[in-house]
mmCIF file of C-alpha atoms in Angstrom:
data_model
loop_
_atom_site.group_PDB
_atom_site.id
_atom_site.type_symbol
_atom_site.label_atom_id
_atom_site.label_comp_id
_atom_site.label_asym_id
_atom_site.label_seq_id
_atom_site.Cartn_x
_atom_site.Cartn_y
_atom_site.Cartn_z
ATOM 1 C CA MET A 1 142.693 84.057 78.137
ATOM 2 C CA ALA A 2 138.658 83.568 77.901
ATOM 3 C CA ARG A 3 137.726 80.130 79.159
ATOM 4 C CA ARG A 4 134.226 78.404 79.406
ATOM 5 C CA ASN A 5 131.892 79.270 82.307
ATOM 6 C CA PRO A 6 129.290 76.888 82.861
ATOM 7 C CA PHE A 7 126.873 79.073 84.414
ATOM 8 C CA ARG A 8 127.535 81.867 81.720
ATOM 9 C CA SER A 9 123.852 81.220 80.329
ATOM 10 C CA GLU A 10 120.804 78.850 80.872
ATOM 11 C CA ALA A 11 122.040 77.030 77.960
ATOM 12 C CA GLU A 12 125.897 76.456 79.337
ATOM 13 C CA ALA A 13 124.232 75.614 82.356
ATOM 14 C CA PHE A 14 122.184 73.275 80.746
ATOM 15 C CA ARG A 15 124.740 71.630 78.717
ATOM 16 C CA LEU A 16 126.449 70.796 82.233
ATOM 17 C CA VAL A 17 123.464 68.854 83.551
ATOM 18 C CA LEU A 18 123.554 66.857 80.356
ATOM 19 C CA LEU A 19 127.635 66.178 80.611
ATOM 20 C CA THR A 20 127.104 65.358 84.724
ATOM 21 C CA ILE A 21 124.155 62.803 83.735
ATOM 22 C CA ALA A 22 126.207 61.442 81.161
ATOM 23 C CA ALA A 23 129.082 61.028 83.365
ATOM 24 C CA PHE A 24 127.435 59.474 86.185
ATOM 25 C CA ALA A 25 125.882 56.991 84.349
ATOM 26 C CA ALA A 26 129.353 55.956 83.075
ATOM 27 C CA ILE A 27 130.723 55.689 86.220
ATOM 28 C CA ALA A 28 127.501 53.891 87.117
ATOM 29 C CA ALA A 29 127.750 51.434 84.197
ATOM 30 C CA ALA A 30 131.231 51.080 84.988
ATOM 31 C CA THR A 31 130.765 50.295 88.342
ATOM 32 C CA LEU A 32 128.006 47.710 87.967
ATOM 33 C CA LEU A 33 129.996 45.592 85.033
ATOM 34 C CA GLY A 34 133.706 46.037 86.757
ATOM 35 C CA GLY A 35 133.370 46.835 90.129
ATOM 36 C CA TRP A 36 134.482 49.570 92.489
ATOM 37 C CA ALA A 37 137.835 49.890 90.868
ATOM 38 C CA VAL A 38 136.809 50.278 87.535
ATOM 39 C CA GLY A 39 134.014 52.725 88.624
ATOM 40 C CA LEU A 40 136.473 54.906 90.171
ATOM 41 C CA ALA A 41 138.773 54.538 87.523
ATOM 42 C CA VAL A 42 136.118 55.900 85.114
ATOM 43 C CA ALA A 43 135.339 58.829 87.777
ATOM 44 C CA VAL A 44 138.694 59.693 87.708
ATOM 45 C CA VAL A 45 138.712 59.885 83.774
ATOM 46 C CA VAL A 46 135.546 61.833 83.343
ATOM 47 C CA THR A 47 136.526 63.989 86.096
ATOM 48 C CA ALA A 48 139.948 64.985 84.269
ATOM 49 C CA LEU A 49 138.034 65.107 80.704
ATOM 50 C CA GLY A 50 135.943 67.682 82.681
ATOM 51 C CA LEU A 51 138.218 69.967 83.764
ATOM 52 C CA TRP A 52 139.873 69.733 80.756
ATOM 53 C CA TRP A 53 137.356 70.459 78.594
ATOM 54 C CA TYR A 54 136.207 73.686 81.131
ATOM 55 C CA LEU A 55 139.811 75.004 81.947
ATOM 56 C CA ARG A 56 141.194 74.832 78.137
ATOM 57 C CA PRO A 57 141.690 78.652 76.736
ATOM 58 C CA LEU A 58 139.304 79.130 74.363
ATOM 59 C CA GLU A 59 140.340 79.883 70.758
ATOM 60 C CA GLU A 60 140.482 83.476 69.476
ATOM 61 C CA ALA A 61 138.903 84.198 66.625
ATOM 62 C CA SER A 62 141.861 83.717 63.893
ATOM 63 C CA GLU A 63 140.692 86.742 61.577
ATOM 64 C CA GLN A 64 143.068 89.678 61.918
ATOM 65 C CA GLN A 65 141.393 92.933 63.220
ATOM 66 C CA ALA A 66 141.814 95.980 61.064
ATOM 67 C CA SER A 67 142.198 99.583 61.698
ATOM 68 C CA THR A 68 139.158 101.285 61.330
ATOM 69 C CA HIS A 69 140.143 104.085 59.629
ATOM 70 C CA ALA A 70 141.906 104.927 56.030
ATOM 71 C CA SER A 71 144.125 107.609 56.130
ATOM 72 C CA GLY A 72 144.110 110.165 53.343
ATOM 73 C CA GLU A 73 147.122 110.961 51.362
ATOM 74 C CA GLY A 74 149.984 112.598 53.083
ATOM 75 C CA GLU A 75 148.028 111.802 56.291
ATOM 76 C CA ARG A 76 149.391 109.277 59.287
ATOM 77 C CA ARG A 77 147.975 108.007 62.372
ATOM 78 C CA ILE A 78 150.770 106.508 64.803
ATOM 79 C CA LEU A 79 149.408 104.410 67.695
ATOM 80 C CA VAL A 80 151.933 103.951 70.165
ATOM 81 C CA ILE A 81 151.869 101.529 72.742
ATOM 82 C CA ALA A 82 154.215 101.831 75.936
ATOM 83 C CA ASN A 83 154.467 101.474 79.607
ATOM 84 C CA GLU A 84 157.926 102.252 81.490
ATOM 85 C CA THR A 85 159.845 102.718 78.339
ATOM 86 C CA VAL A 86 157.794 105.544 77.128
ATOM 87 C CA ALA A 87 160.141 108.234 78.073
ATOM 88 C CA GLY A 88 162.932 106.423 75.995
ATOM 89 C CA GLU A 89 164.753 108.557 73.584
ATOM 90 C CA GLU A 90 164.625 105.273 71.216
ATOM 91 C CA LEU A 91 161.072 105.467 71.372
ATOM 92 C CA ARG A 92 160.653 109.534 70.597
ATOM 93 C CA GLU A 93 163.179 109.031 67.287
ATOM 94 C CA ALA A 94 161.203 105.907 66.311
ATOM 95 C CA ILE A 95 157.960 108.191 66.438
ATOM 96 C CA GLU A 96 159.835 111.188 64.580
ATOM 97 C CA ARG A 97 160.943 108.662 61.664
ATOM 98 C CA ALA A 98 157.164 107.479 61.597
ATOM 99 C CA ALA A 99 155.600 110.807 61.526
ATOM 100 C CA SER A 100 158.423 112.554 59.325
ATOM 101 C CA GLY A 101 156.814 113.844 56.062
ATOM 102 C CA TYR A 102 153.408 113.354 56.895
ATOM 103 C CA GLN A 103 150.734 114.862 58.520
ATOM 104 C CA SER A 104 150.362 113.251 61.516
ATOM 105 C CA ARG A 105 148.225 112.183 64.507
ATOM 106 C CA VAL A 106 150.092 109.947 67.564
ATOM 107 C CA LEU A 107 148.021 108.623 70.028
ATOM 108 C CA VAL A 108 150.310 107.478 73.175
ATOM 109 C CA VAL A 109 148.276 104.578 75.030
ATOM 110 C CA ILE A 110 149.928 103.392 78.268
ATOM 111 C CA PRO A 111 148.162 100.190 79.646
ATOM 112 C CA ALA A 112 147.092 100.302 83.193
ATOM 113 C CA LEU A 113 149.306 97.743 84.749
ATOM 114 C CA ASN A 114 148.071 96.133 87.591
ATOM 115 C CA THR A 115 148.571 93.112 89.975
ATOM 116 C CA LYS A 116 146.534 90.268 89.373
ATOM 117 C CA LEU A 117 144.560 90.350 92.875
ATOM 118 C CA ARG A 118 144.017 94.061 92.303
ATOM 119 C CA HIS A 119 142.538 93.215 88.974
ATOM 120 C CA TRP A 120 140.099 90.588 90.179
ATOM 121 C CA VAL A 121 138.377 92.841 92.742
ATOM 122 C CA SER A 122 138.678 96.022 90.197
ATOM 123 C CA ASP A 123 140.739 97.887 91.868
ATOM 124 C CA GLU A 124 142.418 99.801 89.055
ATOM 125 C CA ASP A 125 142.571 103.630 90.550
ATOM 126 C CA GLY A 126 146.461 103.531 91.268
ATOM 127 C CA ALA A 127 147.233 101.470 88.428
ATOM 128 C CA ARG A 128 145.111 103.907 86.182
ATOM 129 C CA GLU A 129 146.754 107.115 88.513
ATOM 130 C CA ALA A 130 150.462 105.746 88.061
ATOM 131 C CA ALA A 131 149.870 105.602 84.293
ATOM 132 C CA GLN A 132 148.288 108.674 84.069
ATOM 133 C CA GLY A 133 151.546 110.022 85.509
ATOM 134 C CA ARG A 134 153.306 108.429 82.878
ATOM 135 C CA LEU A 135 151.285 109.944 79.941
ATOM 136 C CA ALA A 136 151.514 113.283 81.491
ATOM 137 C CA ASP A 137 155.341 112.697 81.540
ATOM 138 C CA SER A 138 155.514 111.273 78.290
ATOM 139 C CA LEU A 139 153.293 113.737 76.197
ATOM 140 C CA ALA A 140 155.367 116.654 77.685
ATOM 141 C CA GLY A 141 158.622 115.243 76.341
ATOM 142 C CA LEU A 142 156.625 114.419 73.016
ATOM 143 C CA ALA A 143 155.660 118.092 72.940
ATOM 144 C CA SER A 144 159.143 119.194 73.714
ATOM 145 C CA ALA A 145 160.517 117.445 70.959
ATOM 146 C CA GLY A 146 157.610 118.850 68.730
ATOM 147 C CA ILE A 147 155.588 115.813 68.590
ATOM 148 C CA ASP A 148 151.984 117.253 69.225
ATOM 149 C CA ALA A 149 150.193 113.732 70.581
ATOM 150 C CA ARG A 150 147.141 112.876 72.460
ATOM 151 C CA GLY A 151 147.071 110.032 74.894
ATOM 152 C CA GLU A 152 144.931 108.024 77.087
ATOM 153 C CA VAL A 153 145.442 105.075 79.635
ATOM 154 C CA GLY A 154 144.442 102.023 78.265
ATOM 155 C CA ASP A 155 143.662 98.284 79.475
ATOM 156 C CA ALA A 156 145.827 96.465 81.690
ATOM 157 C CA ASP A 157 146.497 93.805 78.844
ATOM 158 C CA PRO A 158 148.710 95.529 76.185
ATOM 159 C CA VAL A 159 147.188 93.477 73.146
ATOM 160 C CA GLN A 160 143.624 94.514 74.418
ATOM 161 C CA SER A 161 144.594 98.079 74.742
ATOM 162 C CA ILE A 162 145.809 97.993 71.048
ATOM 163 C CA ALA A 163 142.463 96.444 70.109
ATOM 164 C CA ASP A 164 140.527 99.294 72.207
ATOM 165 C CA ALA A 165 142.652 102.022 70.428
ATOM 166 C CA LEU A 166 142.266 100.441 66.731
ATOM 167 C CA ARG A 167 138.352 100.942 67.215
ATOM 168 C CA THR A 168 138.727 104.397 67.952
ATOM 169 C CA PHE A 169 141.828 105.571 66.419
ATOM 170 C CA GLY A 170 142.467 103.594 63.687
ATOM 171 C CA ALA A 171 146.239 103.773 63.171
ATOM 172 C CA ASP A 172 148.499 102.892 60.486
ATOM 173 C CA GLU A 173 150.729 101.670 62.005
ATOM 174 C CA VAL A 174 151.143 100.580 66.082
ATOM 175 C CA ILE A 175 154.741 101.112 67.667
ATOM 176 C CA ILE A 176 155.397 98.791 70.677
ATOM 177 C CA SER A 177 157.847 99.966 73.063
ATOM 178 C CA THR A 178 159.740 97.258 75.292
ATOM 179 C CA HIS A 179 162.495 96.974 77.547
ATOM 180 C CA PRO A 180 165.373 94.776 76.254
ATOM 181 C CA GLU A 181 165.116 91.342 76.298
ATOM 182 C CA GLY A 182 165.665 89.842 79.533
ATOM 183 C CA ARG A 183 163.794 92.574 81.160
ATOM 184 C CA SER A 184 160.692 93.356 79.521
ATOM 185 C CA ASN A 185 157.597 90.934 80.885
ATOM 186 C CA TRP A 186 155.806 91.841 77.504
ATOM 187 C CA LEU A 187 158.717 90.465 75.440
ATOM 188 C CA VAL A 188 158.396 87.138 77.842
ATOM 189 C CA LYS A 189 154.406 87.183 77.422
ATOM 190 C CA GLY A 190 154.973 87.579 73.559
ATOM 191 C CA VAL A 191 152.940 90.797 73.281
ATOM 192 C CA VAL A 192 154.936 92.176 69.969
ATOM 193 C CA ASP A 193 154.257 88.605 68.244
ATOM 194 C CA THR A 194 150.626 88.455 69.541
ATOM 195 C CA ALA A 195 149.978 92.218 68.052
ATOM 196 C CA ARG A 196 151.572 90.819 64.700
ATOM 197 C CA GLU A 197 149.261 87.963 64.614
ATOM 198 C CA ARG A 198 146.225 89.871 65.616
ATOM 199 C CA PHE A 199 146.295 92.867 63.730
ATOM 200 C CA ALA A 200 146.015 93.859 60.166
ATOM 201 C CA VAL A 201 148.413 96.935 60.794
ATOM 202 C CA PRO A 202 152.168 97.464 60.532
ATOM 203 C CA ILE A 203 153.881 96.836 64.337
ATOM 204 C CA THR A 204 157.361 98.213 64.522
ATOM 205 C CA HIS A 205 158.827 97.102 67.698
ATOM 206 C CA VAL A 206 160.957 99.607 69.488
ATOM 207 C CA VAL A 207 163.780 98.535 72.507
ATOM 208 C CA VAL A 208 164.421 101.330 75.137
ATOM 209 C CA ASP A 209 167.165 100.364 77.061
ATOM 210 C CA LEU A 210 166.581 103.028 80.094
ATOM 211 C CA GLU A 211 169.715 101.847 82.037
ATOM 212 C CA ARG A 212 172.256 102.505 79.082
ATOM 213 C CA GLU A 213 170.334 105.649 78.478
ATOM 214 C CA SER A 214 170.573 106.983 82.127
ATOM 215 C CA ALA A 215 174.160 105.843 82.265
ATOM 216 C CA ALA A 216 174.988 107.854 79.052
ATOM 217 C CA MET B 1 156.882 117.482 60.622
ATOM 218 C CA GLU B 2 153.667 118.411 60.644
ATOM 219 C CA ALA B 3 151.631 117.154 63.630
ATOM 220 C CA HIS B 4 149.177 118.700 65.169
ATOM 221 C CA ALA B 5 146.644 117.588 68.023
ATOM 222 C CA ALA B 6 144.510 114.944 67.368
ATOM 223 C CA ALA B 7 141.886 115.873 70.179
ATOM 224 C CA ALA B 8 140.619 118.482 68.069
ATOM 225 C CA HIS B 9 139.399 115.797 65.657
ATOM 226 C CA ALA B 10 138.106 113.130 68.049
ATOM 227 C CA HIS B 11 134.650 112.902 66.492
ATOM 228 C CA ASP B 12 136.490 111.421 63.382
ATOM 229 C CA ASP B 13 138.105 108.934 65.570
ATOM 230 C CA HIS B 14 135.090 107.459 66.392
ATOM 231 C CA GLY B 15 133.883 106.222 62.799
ATOM 232 C CA HIS B 16 132.275 103.571 61.222
ATOM 233 C CA GLY B 17 129.301 103.161 63.932
ATOM 234 C CA GLU B 18 131.761 101.564 66.583
ATOM 235 C CA HIS B 19 131.416 102.154 70.198
ATOM 236 C CA PRO B 20 133.435 100.156 71.917
ATOM 237 C CA PRO B 21 133.469 100.211 76.036
ATOM 238 C CA ALA B 22 135.757 103.000 77.683
ATOM 239 C CA ALA B 23 139.224 101.687 78.747
ATOM 240 C CA HIS B 24 138.252 101.947 82.238
ATOM 241 C CA VAL B 25 135.563 99.551 81.390
ATOM 242 C CA SER B 26 137.440 96.780 79.740
ATOM 243 C CA SER B 27 139.924 97.128 82.559
ATOM 244 C CA ARG B 28 137.562 95.485 84.937
ATOM 245 C CA VAL B 29 136.422 91.986 85.186
ATOM 246 C CA ASP B 30 133.198 91.424 84.062
ATOM 247 C CA ALA B 31 130.643 91.880 86.784
ATOM 248 C CA ARG B 32 128.670 89.044 85.673
ATOM 249 C CA VAL B 33 131.522 86.662 85.589
ATOM 250 C CA LEU B 34 133.126 87.902 89.055
ATOM 251 C CA GLY B 35 129.667 87.665 90.538
ATOM 252 C CA MET B 36 128.967 84.303 89.085
ATOM 253 C CA LEU B 37 132.667 83.207 89.998
ATOM 254 C CA LEU B 38 131.929 84.196 93.455
ATOM 255 C CA PHE B 39 128.819 82.355 93.903
ATOM 256 C CA ILE B 40 130.123 78.962 92.309
ATOM 257 C CA GLY B 41 133.231 79.192 94.671
ATOM 258 C CA SER B 42 130.793 79.871 97.997
ATOM 259 C CA GLU B 43 128.782 77.213 96.758
ATOM 260 C CA ILE B 44 131.482 74.736 96.482
ATOM 261 C CA MET B 45 132.980 75.753 99.816
ATOM 262 C CA LEU B 46 129.540 75.197 101.282
ATOM 263 C CA PHE B 47 128.598 71.478 100.096
ATOM 264 C CA GLY B 48 132.514 71.074 100.356
ATOM 265 C CA SER B 49 132.658 71.500 103.780
ATOM 266 C CA PHE B 50 129.233 69.417 104.200
ATOM 267 C CA PHE B 51 130.528 66.444 102.249
ATOM 268 C CA THR B 52 134.025 66.356 103.938
ATOM 269 C CA ALA B 53 132.066 65.695 106.842
ATOM 270 C CA TYR B 54 129.987 63.323 105.062
ATOM 271 C CA PHE B 55 133.310 61.350 104.188
ATOM 272 C CA PHE B 56 134.914 61.854 107.412
ATOM 273 C CA VAL B 57 131.659 60.448 109.406
ATOM 274 C CA ARG B 58 131.602 57.400 106.528
ATOM 275 C CA VAL B 59 135.454 56.851 107.207
ATOM 276 C CA VAL B 60 135.510 56.622 110.948
ATOM 277 C CA ASN B 61 132.273 54.769 111.291
ATOM 278 C CA GLY B 62 133.814 52.054 108.639
ATOM 279 C CA TYR B 63 131.915 48.917 107.478
ATOM 280 C CA PRO B 64 128.870 48.848 107.220
ATOM 281 C CA TRP B 65 127.612 51.525 105.772
ATOM 282 C CA PRO B 66 124.837 53.038 106.031
ATOM 283 C CA PRO B 67 125.095 51.712 109.851
ATOM 284 C CA GLU B 68 123.250 48.499 111.133
ATOM 285 C CA GLY B 69 119.509 49.725 111.153
ATOM 286 C CA PHE B 70 119.853 52.206 108.850
ATOM 287 C CA HIS B 71 118.050 51.794 105.433
ATOM 288 C CA LEU B 72 117.817 54.466 102.594
ATOM 289 C CA PRO B 73 114.823 54.624 100.328
ATOM 290 C CA VAL B 74 117.176 54.365 97.185
ATOM 291 C CA PHE B 75 114.171 53.854 94.314
ATOM 292 C CA VAL B 76 112.173 56.647 95.931
ATOM 293 C CA ALA B 77 114.946 59.150 96.004
ATOM 294 C CA GLY B 78 115.874 57.686 92.428
ATOM 295 C CA VAL B 79 112.508 58.548 91.393
ATOM 296 C CA ASN B 80 112.940 61.787 93.154
ATOM 297 C CA THR B 81 115.989 62.185 90.710
ATOM 298 C CA VAL B 82 114.346 61.545 87.706
ATOM 299 C CA ILE B 83 111.672 63.963 88.218
ATOM 300 C CA LEU B 84 114.397 67.039 88.730
ATOM 301 C CA VAL B 85 116.609 66.055 86.025
ATOM 302 C CA THR B 86 113.503 66.133 83.980
ATOM 303 C CA SER B 87 112.434 69.337 85.669
ATOM 304 C CA SER B 88 115.866 70.826 84.002
ATOM 305 C CA PHE B 89 114.538 69.838 80.689
ATOM 306 C CA THR B 90 111.346 71.730 81.021
ATOM 307 C CA MET B 91 113.514 74.721 82.284
ATOM 308 C CA HIS B 92 115.612 74.497 79.039
ATOM 309 C CA TRP B 93 112.082 74.207 76.899
ATOM 310 C CA ALA B 94 110.643 77.202 78.433
ATOM 311 C CA LEU B 95 113.377 79.778 78.277
ATOM 312 C CA GLN B 96 113.826 78.147 74.166
ATOM 313 C CA SER B 97 110.269 78.699 73.847
ATOM 314 C CA ILE B 98 110.351 82.589 74.872
ATOM 315 C CA LYS B 99 113.569 83.052 72.432
ATOM 316 C CA ARG B 100 111.333 81.911 69.929
ATOM 317 C CA GLY B 101 108.267 84.139 70.653
ATOM 318 C CA ASN B 102 106.128 80.979 71.930
ATOM 319 C CA ARG B 103 104.587 82.665 75.000
ATOM 320 C CA ALA B 104 102.628 79.266 75.529
ATOM 321 C CA GLY B 105 105.533 77.050 76.003
ATOM 322 C CA LEU B 106 106.946 79.511 78.127
ATOM 323 C CA LYS B 107 103.975 79.483 80.786
ATOM 324 C CA ALA B 108 103.913 75.628 80.296
ATOM 325 C CA GLY B 109 107.858 74.749 80.491
ATOM 326 C CA LEU B 110 107.818 77.212 84.028
ATOM 327 C CA VAL B 111 104.866 75.925 85.540
ATOM 328 C CA LEU B 112 106.121 71.919 85.011
ATOM 329 C CA THR B 113 109.215 73.266 86.171
ATOM 330 C CA PHE B 114 107.912 74.637 89.148
ATOM 331 C CA LEU B 115 105.690 71.542 89.388
ATOM 332 C CA MET B 116 108.111 69.112 89.399
ATOM 333 C CA GLY B 117 110.496 71.049 91.721
ATOM 334 C CA LEU B 118 107.749 70.829 94.172
ATOM 335 C CA THR B 119 107.221 67.536 93.535
ATOM 336 C CA PHE B 120 111.148 66.783 94.618
ATOM 337 C CA LEU B 121 110.608 68.802 97.779
ATOM 338 C CA LEU B 122 107.569 67.272 99.061
ATOM 339 C CA THR B 123 108.443 63.696 98.420
ATOM 340 C CA GLN B 124 111.864 64.574 100.243
ATOM 341 C CA ILE B 125 109.791 65.880 103.214
ATOM 342 C CA LEU B 126 107.547 62.783 103.209
ATOM 343 C CA GLU B 127 110.788 60.539 102.922
ATOM 344 C CA TYR B 128 112.058 62.172 106.185
ATOM 345 C CA ALA B 129 109.026 61.283 107.877
ATOM 346 C CA ARG B 130 109.386 57.837 107.129
ATOM 347 C CA VAL B 131 112.938 57.093 107.030
ATOM 348 C CA GLY B 132 112.718 55.653 110.329
ATOM 349 C CA PHE B 133 115.825 58.071 112.183
ATOM 350 C CA THR B 134 116.342 61.619 112.688
ATOM 351 C CA PRO B 135 119.407 63.900 112.994
ATOM 352 C CA ALA B 136 119.594 63.040 116.556
ATOM 353 C CA SER B 137 120.122 59.741 116.148
ATOM 354 C CA ASN B 138 124.021 59.466 115.143
ATOM 355 C CA ALA B 139 126.285 61.032 113.211
ATOM 356 C CA PHE B 140 124.667 59.283 109.909
ATOM 357 C CA GLY B 141 121.381 60.559 110.692
ATOM 358 C CA THR B 142 122.978 64.157 111.123
ATOM 359 C CA ILE B 143 125.021 64.037 107.966
ATOM 360 C CA PHE B 144 122.079 62.868 105.856
ATOM 361 C CA PHE B 145 119.750 65.178 106.555
ATOM 362 C CA SER B 146 122.554 67.822 106.616
ATOM 363 C CA LEU B 147 123.319 67.464 103.117
ATOM 364 C CA THR B 148 120.095 66.604 101.851
ATOM 365 C CA GLY B 149 118.555 69.562 103.968
ATOM 366 C CA LEU B 150 121.139 71.934 102.590
ATOM 367 C CA HIS B 151 120.165 70.776 99.247
ATOM 368 C CA GLY B 152 116.703 70.849 99.800
ATOM 369 C CA ALA B 153 117.034 74.923 100.767
ATOM 370 C CA HIS B 154 118.642 75.312 97.100
ATOM 371 C CA VAL B 155 115.464 73.917 95.692
ATOM 372 C CA PHE B 156 113.502 76.122 98.115
ATOM 373 C CA VAL B 157 115.227 79.132 96.536
ATOM 374 C CA GLY B 158 115.270 77.845 93.087
ATOM 375 C CA LEU B 159 111.300 77.412 93.685
ATOM 376 C CA SER B 160 110.912 80.994 95.015
ATOM 377 C CA LEU B 161 112.751 82.093 91.990
ATOM 378 C CA LEU B 162 110.507 80.168 89.552
ATOM 379 C CA LEU B 163 107.378 81.383 91.262
ATOM 380 C CA PHE B 164 108.395 84.976 90.457
ATOM 381 C CA ALA B 165 109.507 84.096 86.881
ATOM 382 C CA THR B 166 106.119 82.235 86.158
ATOM 383 C CA ILE B 167 103.842 84.969 87.577
ATOM 384 C CA ARG B 168 105.536 87.455 85.600
ATOM 385 C CA SER B 169 105.401 85.007 82.695
ATOM 386 C CA PHE B 170 101.346 84.859 83.057
ATOM 387 C CA ARG B 171 101.139 88.430 83.863
ATOM 388 C CA GLY B 172 102.764 89.356 79.916
ATOM 389 C CA HIS B 173 106.325 89.668 80.624
ATOM 390 C CA TYR B 174 109.591 88.906 78.950
ATOM 391 C CA SER B 175 109.893 88.648 75.519
ATOM 392 C CA PRO B 176 112.379 86.957 72.590
ATOM 393 C CA GLU B 177 114.613 90.376 73.205
ATOM 394 C CA HIS B 178 114.080 90.344 77.407
ATOM 395 C CA HIS B 179 114.237 87.331 79.453
ATOM 396 C CA HIS B 180 116.688 87.913 81.910
ATOM 397 C CA GLY B 181 114.369 87.113 84.213
ATOM 398 C CA VAL B 182 113.787 83.491 83.143
ATOM 399 C CA GLU B 183 117.465 82.929 82.350
ATOM 400 C CA LEU B 184 118.812 83.061 85.785
ATOM 401 C CA PRO B 185 116.351 81.061 87.566
ATOM 402 C CA GLY B 186 117.380 78.481 85.040
ATOM 403 C CA ILE B 187 120.873 79.008 85.280
ATOM 404 C CA TYR B 188 120.565 78.479 89.309
ATOM 405 C CA TRP B 189 117.921 75.542 88.603
ATOM 406 C CA HIS B 190 120.174 73.798 86.691
ATOM 407 C CA PHE B 191 122.958 74.022 89.427
ATOM 408 C CA VAL B 192 120.649 72.808 91.808
ATOM 409 C CA ASP B 193 120.016 70.039 89.855
ATOM 410 C CA VAL B 194 123.586 69.208 89.044
ATOM 411 C CA MET B 195 124.280 69.331 92.991
ATOM 412 C CA TRP B 196 121.464 66.572 93.759
ATOM 413 C CA ILE B 197 122.788 64.279 90.894
ATOM 414 C CA VAL B 198 126.278 64.417 93.040
ATOM 415 C CA VAL B 199 124.396 64.317 96.364
ATOM 416 C CA TYR B 200 122.175 61.460 94.960
ATOM 417 C CA ALA B 201 125.227 59.433 93.580
ATOM 418 C CA THR B 202 127.378 60.170 96.826
ATOM 419 C CA ILE B 203 124.606 59.429 99.713
ATOM 420 C CA TYR B 204 122.401 56.860 98.061
ATOM 421 C CA ILE B 205 124.683 54.876 95.545
ATOM 422 C CA LEU B 206 128.371 54.938 96.463
#
């Protein structure tokens, strides 16, 4: 989630100077007029306002991102976003359904999921390696089902990885695969809803119940 | 089903002239953001430790504050504050000038900023000589010189950066497209300015 950075640019830093001057002028004026208690109250209020201003999430652009590619007749590009569920039977069937009757291209993107700490220190090698392993298994599984697909490891944020892939792949349809509700972090975070709001591409949500598959 | 390896058509996929960063780049925190956050974090800890010491001494010492016999030159420091705050405006003017291709404005802005910063620092040194107490006088003297001296050290670093930027501007460097060498000292200078407002309000006014 993007937030304001008061030192992102000289102009932002200069704005911080102006805000600081205004804040301290207000505190000084309040102290002179009403005493130290009023000054303290104003200080608390302006500090809270300042923190709110800088910490609140910036509004994302409301315009939907469209696919960069217009497929020809009989051609279909399918973008698949999945993580642990990438080997699921339901997902494989969904890809087959989407690709059926078309000369199709399938791109499987596996987000390199990482811990927050490792993300912030840019230690993503392990996450990418794990994602690469899942991707290789997935592509082998799809190939055995007769689906020729290529794949890549994407951004840790699944919505961002869709945005990245749409710029280069230009999908006609996006398939997002998740665990069932209650076991899916992506559903808790509203990944599917966010993707539907953000991208002007049909989004298909596939629920893969790996526990049921392994029990069967 | 007809499906084929899309890898063979990779070139087709990069249409419409868009070249986003490779995924492994977008997976990482932007280096500039991370660097600035680490810098701000370290500065908050540095100044925070000095402010903590200041308020500890102040609370322990009790009323009156400053202690009997100690007088701070509030007016001179106030004038110095105005000078430093004004230098932020000239710094902003310098950068806006080069963004519009106005080289004279860039040079004038940088020179004025540097001179005002130097005036601030020299005035602070004079103030130290005339203030009537030393860091060895008592805890108040120690924390007064430590906090204002810490800020003075930041001003010195800022002046060094401004000097390099000023010299480069007179040598014909920077353009409306390339002015990173002015932008970064500008960010630092504004940070130093903000910190002084906090230091001045805390030590001289409160």
